[in-house]
Amino acid sequence: MGDFSGVNYPENDADCWWTYSKCVNPNLQGLPKDVSDVPEPRTLAYGFDDGPNCSHNAFYDYLMDQGQKATMFYIGSNVMDWPLEAQRAVSDGHEVCVHTWSHRYMTGLTSRDAFAELYYSSYSPPFNALIA
C-alpha cells in the first residue's frame, strides 16, 4: 500500500475533491462544475466500486427487476477473474468505468507503478497527460 502521510487536498486546490471538502467548482478555468445534485424529482444515481465479483449476477438481477441502471467502477484484475459478470453489466446497459488494475493507493506509487495500474486497465488520461 502507499504512504498516506502528507496527503491533503485543500479546498482551494484546482483539482477540488467533493468527498473531502464538498468542493464542486474547480478553480482551473475550463473545467465544468461537478454534478452535486439533480433537480429532477425522484432521481437517484448508483455507483458501485471494486467489481465485478461473484455476487454481481444477483445484483444485476435486482437492478433489472427494479428497471434501474448503475455505474460500475471495475478493477481490471477483477474483470480477469469474473469476465462473464463484467460482460453482463455491459449487455444489461450499465455504465462501466475503470478503477485501476489492482486498486492500489495511487499517490504512494512510483510513476512507473502508477502508469502500470492505469495502462493495463485501458485508462486514457485527459490530454494524454501523466505526471513524470
JSON list of C-alpha atoms in Angstrom, two decimals:
[
{"chain": "A", "resi": 1, "resn": "MET", "atom": "CA", "xyz": [0.00, 0.00, 0.00]},
{"chain": "A", "resi": 2, "resn": "GLY", "atom": "CA", "xyz": [1.01, 3.61, -0.49]},
{"chain": "A", "resi": 3, "resn": "ASP", "atom": "CA", "xyz": [2.16, 6.16, 2.04]},
{"chain": "A", "resi": 4, "resn": "PHE", "atom": "CA", "xyz": [-0.77, 8.23, 3.36]},
{"chain": "A", "resi": 5, "resn": "SER", "atom": "CA", "xyz": [1.40, 10.72, 5.27]},
{"chain": "A", "resi": 6, "resn": "GLY", "atom": "CA", "xyz": [1.45, 14.27, 4.00]},
{"chain": "A", "resi": 7, "resn": "VAL", "atom": "CA", "xyz": [-1.56, 13.77, 1.72]},
{"chain": "A", "resi": 8, "resn": "ASN", "atom": "CA", "xyz": [-4.07, 16.58, 1.80]},
{"chain": "A", "resi": 9, "resn": "TYR", "atom": "CA", "xyz": [-6.49, 18.20, -0.58]},
{"chain": "A", "resi": 10, "resn": "PRO", "atom": "CA", "xyz": [-7.01, 21.87, 0.29]},
{"chain": "A", "resi": 11, "resn": "GLU", "atom": "CA", "xyz": [-10.39, 23.33, -0.60]},
{"chain": "A", "resi": 12, "resn": "ASN", "atom": "CA", "xyz": [-8.79, 25.93, -2.88]},
{"chain": "A", "resi": 13, "resn": "ASP", "atom": "CA", "xyz": [-6.99, 23.24, -4.92]},
{"chain": "A", "resi": 14, "resn": "ALA", "atom": "CA", "xyz": [-7.58, 23.42, -8.67]},
{"chain": "A", "resi": 15, "resn": "ASP", "atom": "CA", "xyz": [-8.46, 19.73, -8.60]},
{"chain": "A", "resi": 16, "resn": "CYS", "atom": "CA", "xyz": [-11.14, 20.14, -5.97]},
{"chain": "A", "resi": 17, "resn": "TRP", "atom": "CA", "xyz": [-12.37, 16.94, -4.38]},
{"chain": "A", "resi": 18, "resn": "TRP", "atom": "CA", "xyz": [-16.05, 16.83, -3.35]},
{"chain": "A", "resi": 19, "resn": "THR", "atom": "CA", "xyz": [-15.75, 13.90, -0.96]},
{"chain": "A", "resi": 20, "resn": "TYR", "atom": "CA", "xyz": [-13.07, 15.71, 1.05]},
{"chain": "A", "resi": 21, "resn": "SER", "atom": "CA", "xyz": [-14.12, 19.35, 1.05]},
{"chain": "A", "resi": 22, "resn": "LYS", "atom": "CA", "xyz": [-17.53, 19.43, -0.66]},
{"chain": "A", "resi": 23, "resn": "CYS", "atom": "CA", "xyz": [-15.85, 21.43, -3.42]},
{"chain": "A", "resi": 24, "resn": "VAL", "atom": "CA", "xyz": [-17.93, 21.46, -6.63]},
{"chain": "A", "resi": 25, "resn": "ASN", "atom": "CA", "xyz": [-16.36, 24.38, -8.51]},
{"chain": "A", "resi": 26, "resn": "PRO", "atom": "CA", "xyz": [-12.84, 23.63, -9.78]},
{"chain": "A", "resi": 27, "resn": "ASN", "atom": "CA", "xyz": [-10.59, 26.68, -9.78]},
{"chain": "A", "resi": 28, "resn": "LEU", "atom": "CA", "xyz": [-8.99, 25.66, -13.07]},
{"chain": "A", "resi": 29, "resn": "GLN", "atom": "CA", "xyz": [-10.51, 27.59, -15.97]},
{"chain": "A", "resi": 30, "resn": "GLY", "atom": "CA", "xyz": [-12.36, 25.41, -18.46]},
{"chain": "A", "resi": 31, "resn": "LEU", "atom": "CA", "xyz": [-13.36, 22.67, -16.03]},
{"chain": "A", "resi": 32, "resn": "PRO", "atom": "CA", "xyz": [-17.14, 22.49, -15.58]},
{"chain": "A", "resi": 33, "resn": "LYS", "atom": "CA", "xyz": [-18.82, 22.45, -12.20]},
{"chain": "A", "resi": 34, "resn": "ASP", "atom": "CA", "xyz": [-19.21, 18.94, -10.76]},
{"chain": "A", "resi": 35, "resn": "VAL", "atom": "CA", "xyz": [-22.68, 17.45, -10.63]},
{"chain": "A", "resi": 36, "resn": "SER", "atom": "CA", "xyz": [-23.61, 17.53, -6.96]},
{"chain": "A", "resi": 37, "resn": "ASP", "atom": "CA", "xyz": [-27.38, 17.47, -7.15]},
{"chain": "A", "resi": 38, "resn": "VAL", "atom": "CA", "xyz": [-30.02, 16.66, -9.74]},
{"chain": "A", "resi": 39, "resn": "PRO", "atom": "CA", "xyz": [-33.12, 18.87, -9.72]},
{"chain": "A", "resi": 40, "resn": "GLU", "atom": "CA", "xyz": [-35.18, 16.19, -11.48]},
{"chain": "A", "resi": 41, "resn": "PRO", "atom": "CA", "xyz": [-37.71, 14.77, -8.98]},
{"chain": "A", "resi": 42, "resn": "ARG", "atom": "CA", "xyz": [-37.35, 11.13, -7.92]},
{"chain": "A", "resi": 43, "resn": "THR", "atom": "CA", "xyz": [-33.87, 10.80, -9.42]},
{"chain": "A", "resi": 44, "resn": "LEU", "atom": "CA", "xyz": [-31.24, 8.57, -7.87]},
{"chain": "A", "resi": 45, "resn": "ALA", "atom": "CA", "xyz": [-27.73, 7.72, -9.05]},
{"chain": "A", "resi": 46, "resn": "TYR", "atom": "CA", "xyz": [-25.96, 4.47, -8.18]},
{"chain": "A", "resi": 47, "resn": "GLY", "atom": "CA", "xyz": [-22.22, 3.97, -8.27]},
{"chain": "A", "resi": 48, "resn": "PHE", "atom": "CA", "xyz": [-20.60, 0.69, -7.23]},
{"chain": "A", "resi": 49, "resn": "ASP", "atom": "CA", "xyz": [-16.86, 0.25, -6.71]},
{"chain": "A", "resi": 50, "resn": "ASP", "atom": "CA", "xyz": [-14.44, -2.63, -6.87]},
{"chain": "A", "resi": 51, "resn": "GLY", "atom": "CA", "xyz": [-16.31, -5.14, -9.01]},
{"chain": "A", "resi": 52, "resn": "PRO", "atom": "CA", "xyz": [-17.04, -7.34, -10.65]},
{"chain": "A", "resi": 53, "resn": "ASN", "atom": "CA", "xyz": [-17.34, -10.27, -8.29]},
{"chain": "A", "resi": 54, "resn": "CYS", "atom": "CA", "xyz": [-19.24, -13.49, -7.73]},
{"chain": "A", "resi": 55, "resn": "SER", "atom": "CA", "xyz": [-22.29, -11.76, -6.21]},
{"chain": "A", "resi": 56, "resn": "HIS", "atom": "CA", "xyz": [-22.90, -9.42, -9.12]},
{"chain": "A", "resi": 57, "resn": "ASN", "atom": "CA", "xyz": [-25.33, -11.64, -11.05]},
{"chain": "A", "resi": 58, "resn": "ALA", "atom": "CA", "xyz": [-27.80, -11.43, -8.17]},
{"chain": "A", "resi": 59, "resn": "PHE", "atom": "CA", "xyz": [-27.17, -7.68, -8.03]},
{"chain": "A", "resi": 60, "resn": "TYR", "atom": "CA", "xyz": [-27.78, -7.30, -11.79]},
{"chain": "A", "resi": 61, "resn": "ASP", "atom": "CA", "xyz": [-30.98, -9.34, -11.43]},
{"chain": "A", "resi": 62, "resn": "TYR", "atom": "CA", "xyz": [-32.16, -6.95, -8.72]},
{"chain": "A", "resi": 63, "resn": "LEU", "atom": "CA", "xyz": [-31.38, -3.87, -10.81]},
{"chain": "A", "resi": 64, "resn": "MET", "atom": "CA", "xyz": [-33.17, -5.42, -13.80]},
{"chain": "A", "resi": 65, "resn": "ASP", "atom": "CA", "xyz": [-36.23, -6.25, -11.68]},
{"chain": "A", "resi": 66, "resn": "GLN", "atom": "CA", "xyz": [-36.29, -2.64, -10.49]},
{"chain": "A", "resi": 67, "resn": "GLY", "atom": "CA", "xyz": [-35.79, -1.25, -14.02]},
{"chain": "A", "resi": 68, "resn": "GLN", "atom": "CA", "xyz": [-32.65, 0.59, -12.90]},
{"chain": "A", "resi": 69, "resn": "LYS", "atom": "CA", "xyz": [-29.18, 1.18, -14.30]},
{"chain": "A", "resi": 70, "resn": "ALA", "atom": "CA", "xyz": [-25.97, 1.82, -12.36]},
{"chain": "A", "resi": 71, "resn": "THR", "atom": "CA", "xyz": [-22.39, 2.93, -12.89]},
{"chain": "A", "resi": 72, "resn": "MET", "atom": "CA", "xyz": [-19.87, 0.19, -12.11]},
{"chain": "A", "resi": 73, "resn": "PHE", "atom": "CA", "xyz": [-16.25, 1.03, -11.28]},
{"chain": "A", "resi": 74, "resn": "TYR", "atom": "CA", "xyz": [-14.36, -2.15, -12.11]},
{"chain": "A", "resi": 75, "resn": "ILE", "atom": "CA", "xyz": [-10.89, -3.21, -11.05]},
{"chain": "A", "resi": 76, "resn": "GLY", "atom": "CA", "xyz": [-9.04, -4.64, -14.05]},
{"chain": "A", "resi": 77, "resn": "SER", "atom": "CA", "xyz": [-7.76, -7.73, -12.24]},
{"chain": "A", "resi": 78, "resn": "ASN", "atom": "CA", "xyz": [-11.31, -8.47, -11.02]},
{"chain": "A", "resi": 79, "resn": "VAL", "atom": "CA", "xyz": [-12.53, -8.40, -14.62]},
{"chain": "A", "resi": 80, "resn": "MET", "atom": "CA", "xyz": [-9.97, -11.12, -15.39]},
{"chain": "A", "resi": 81, "resn": "ASP", "atom": "CA", "xyz": [-11.41, -13.20, -12.53]},
{"chain": "A", "resi": 82, "resn": "TRP", "atom": "CA", "xyz": [-15.08, -12.52, -13.31]},
{"chain": "A", "resi": 83, "resn": "PRO", "atom": "CA", "xyz": [-15.33, -11.81, -17.08]},
{"chain": "A", "resi": 84, "resn": "LEU", "atom": "CA", "xyz": [-18.91, -13.03, -17.52]},
{"chain": "A", "resi": 85, "resn": "GLU", "atom": "CA", "xyz": [-20.13, -10.74, -14.75]},
{"chain": "A", "resi": 86, "resn": "ALA", "atom": "CA", "xyz": [-18.35, -7.81, -16.39]},
{"chain": "A", "resi": 87, "resn": "GLN", "atom": "CA", "xyz": [-19.85, -8.66, -19.78]},
{"chain": "A", "resi": 88, "resn": "ARG", "atom": "CA", "xyz": [-23.31, -8.91, -18.28]},
{"chain": "A", "resi": 89, "resn": "ALA", "atom": "CA", "xyz": [-23.08, -5.39, -16.88]},
{"chain": "A", "resi": 90, "resn": "VAL", "atom": "CA", "xyz": [-22.35, -4.08, -20.36]},
{"chain": "A", "resi": 91, "resn": "SER", "atom": "CA", "xyz": [-25.08, -6.15, -22.02]},
{"chain": "A", "resi": 92, "resn": "ASP", "atom": "CA", "xyz": [-27.60, -5.04, -19.37]},
{"chain": "A", "resi": 93, "resn": "GLY", "atom": "CA", "xyz": [-26.83, -1.41, -20.23]},
{"chain": "A", "resi": 94, "resn": "HIS", "atom": "CA", "xyz": [-24.92, -0.33, -17.14]},
{"chain": "A", "resi": 95, "resn": "GLU", "atom": "CA", "xyz": [-22.11, 2.19, -17.40]},
{"chain": "A", "resi": 96, "resn": "VAL", "atom": "CA", "xyz": [-18.72, 0.57, -16.78]},
{"chain": "A", "resi": 97, "resn": "CYS", "atom": "CA", "xyz": [-15.72, 2.65, -15.68]},
{"chain": "A", "resi": 98, "resn": "VAL", "atom": "CA", "xyz": [-12.09, 1.80, -14.95]},
{"chain": "A", "resi": 99, "resn": "HIS", "atom": "CA", "xyz": [-10.98, 1.69, -11.32]},
{"chain": "A", "resi": 100, "resn": "THR", "atom": "CA", "xyz": [-7.28, 0.86, -11.92]},
{"chain": "A", "resi": 101, "resn": "TRP", "atom": "CA", "xyz": [-5.77, -2.60, -12.34]},
{"chain": "A", "resi": 102, "resn": "SER", "atom": "CA", "xyz": [-5.43, -3.69, -8.69]},
{"chain": "A", "resi": 103, "resn": "HIS", "atom": "CA", "xyz": [-6.84, -0.85, -6.54]},
{"chain": "A", "resi": 104, "resn": "ARG", "atom": "CA", "xyz": [-3.57, 0.36, -5.04]},
{"chain": "A", "resi": 105, "resn": "TYR", "atom": "CA", "xyz": [-3.27, 3.76, -3.35]},
{"chain": "A", "resi": 106, "resn": "MET", "atom": "CA", "xyz": [-2.05, 5.78, -6.35]},
{"chain": "A", "resi": 107, "resn": "THR", "atom": "CA", "xyz": [-0.33, 8.73, -4.67]},
{"chain": "A", "resi": 108, "resn": "GLY", "atom": "CA", "xyz": [2.07, 6.41, -2.86]},
{"chain": "A", "resi": 109, "resn": "LEU", "atom": "CA", "xyz": [3.28, 4.73, -6.07]},
{"chain": "A", "resi": 110, "resn": "THR", "atom": "CA", "xyz": [6.25, 5.49, -8.26]},
{"chain": "A", "resi": 111, "resn": "SER", "atom": "CA", "xyz": [5.38, 6.98, -11.65]},
{"chain": "A", "resi": 112, "resn": "ARG", "atom": "CA", "xyz": [6.15, 3.65, -13.31]},
{"chain": "A", "resi": 113, "resn": "ASP", "atom": "CA", "xyz": [3.88, 1.69, -10.93]},
{"chain": "A", "resi": 114, "resn": "ALA", "atom": "CA", "xyz": [1.08, 4.25, -11.26]},
{"chain": "A", "resi": 115, "resn": "PHE", "atom": "CA", "xyz": [1.32, 4.03, -15.04]},
{"chain": "A", "resi": 116, "resn": "ALA", "atom": "CA", "xyz": [1.11, 0.23, -14.85]},
{"chain": "A", "resi": 117, "resn": "GLU", "atom": "CA", "xyz": [-2.08, 0.49, -12.75]},
{"chain": "A", "resi": 118, "resn": "LEU", "atom": "CA", "xyz": [-3.65, 2.58, -15.49]},
{"chain": "A", "resi": 119, "resn": "TYR", "atom": "CA", "xyz": [-2.10, 1.02, -18.60]},
{"chain": "A", "resi": 120, "resn": "TYR", "atom": "CA", "xyz": [-3.43, -2.49, -18.09]},
{"chain": "A", "resi": 121, "resn": "SER", "atom": "CA", "xyz": [-6.93, -1.24, -17.45]},
{"chain": "A", "resi": 122, "resn": "SER", "atom": "CA", "xyz": [-7.02, 0.75, -20.71]},
{"chain": "A", "resi": 123, "resn": "TYR", "atom": "CA", "xyz": [-7.19, 4.07, -18.88]},
{"chain": "A", "resi": 124, "resn": "SER", "atom": "CA", "xyz": [-6.82, 7.11, -21.09]},
{"chain": "A", "resi": 125, "resn": "PRO", "atom": "CA", "xyz": [-5.75, 10.21, -19.15]},
{"chain": "A", "resi": 126, "resn": "PRO", "atom": "CA", "xyz": [-7.19, 13.57, -20.30]},
{"chain": "A", "resi": 127, "resn": "PHE", "atom": "CA", "xyz": [-4.92, 15.22, -22.86]},
{"chain": "A", "resi": 128, "resn": "ASN", "atom": "CA", "xyz": [-2.65, 12.14, -22.54]},
{"chain": "A", "resi": 129, "resn": "ALA", "atom": "CA", "xyz": [-1.13, 13.93, -19.53]},
{"chain": "A", "resi": 130, "resn": "LEU", "atom": "CA", "xyz": [0.78, 11.88, -16.98]},
{"chain": "A", "resi": 131, "resn": "ILE", "atom": "CA", "xyz": [2.94, 13.22, -14.16]},
{"chain": "A", "resi": 132, "resn": "ALA", "atom": "CA", "xyz": [6.52, 12.13, -14.80]}
]
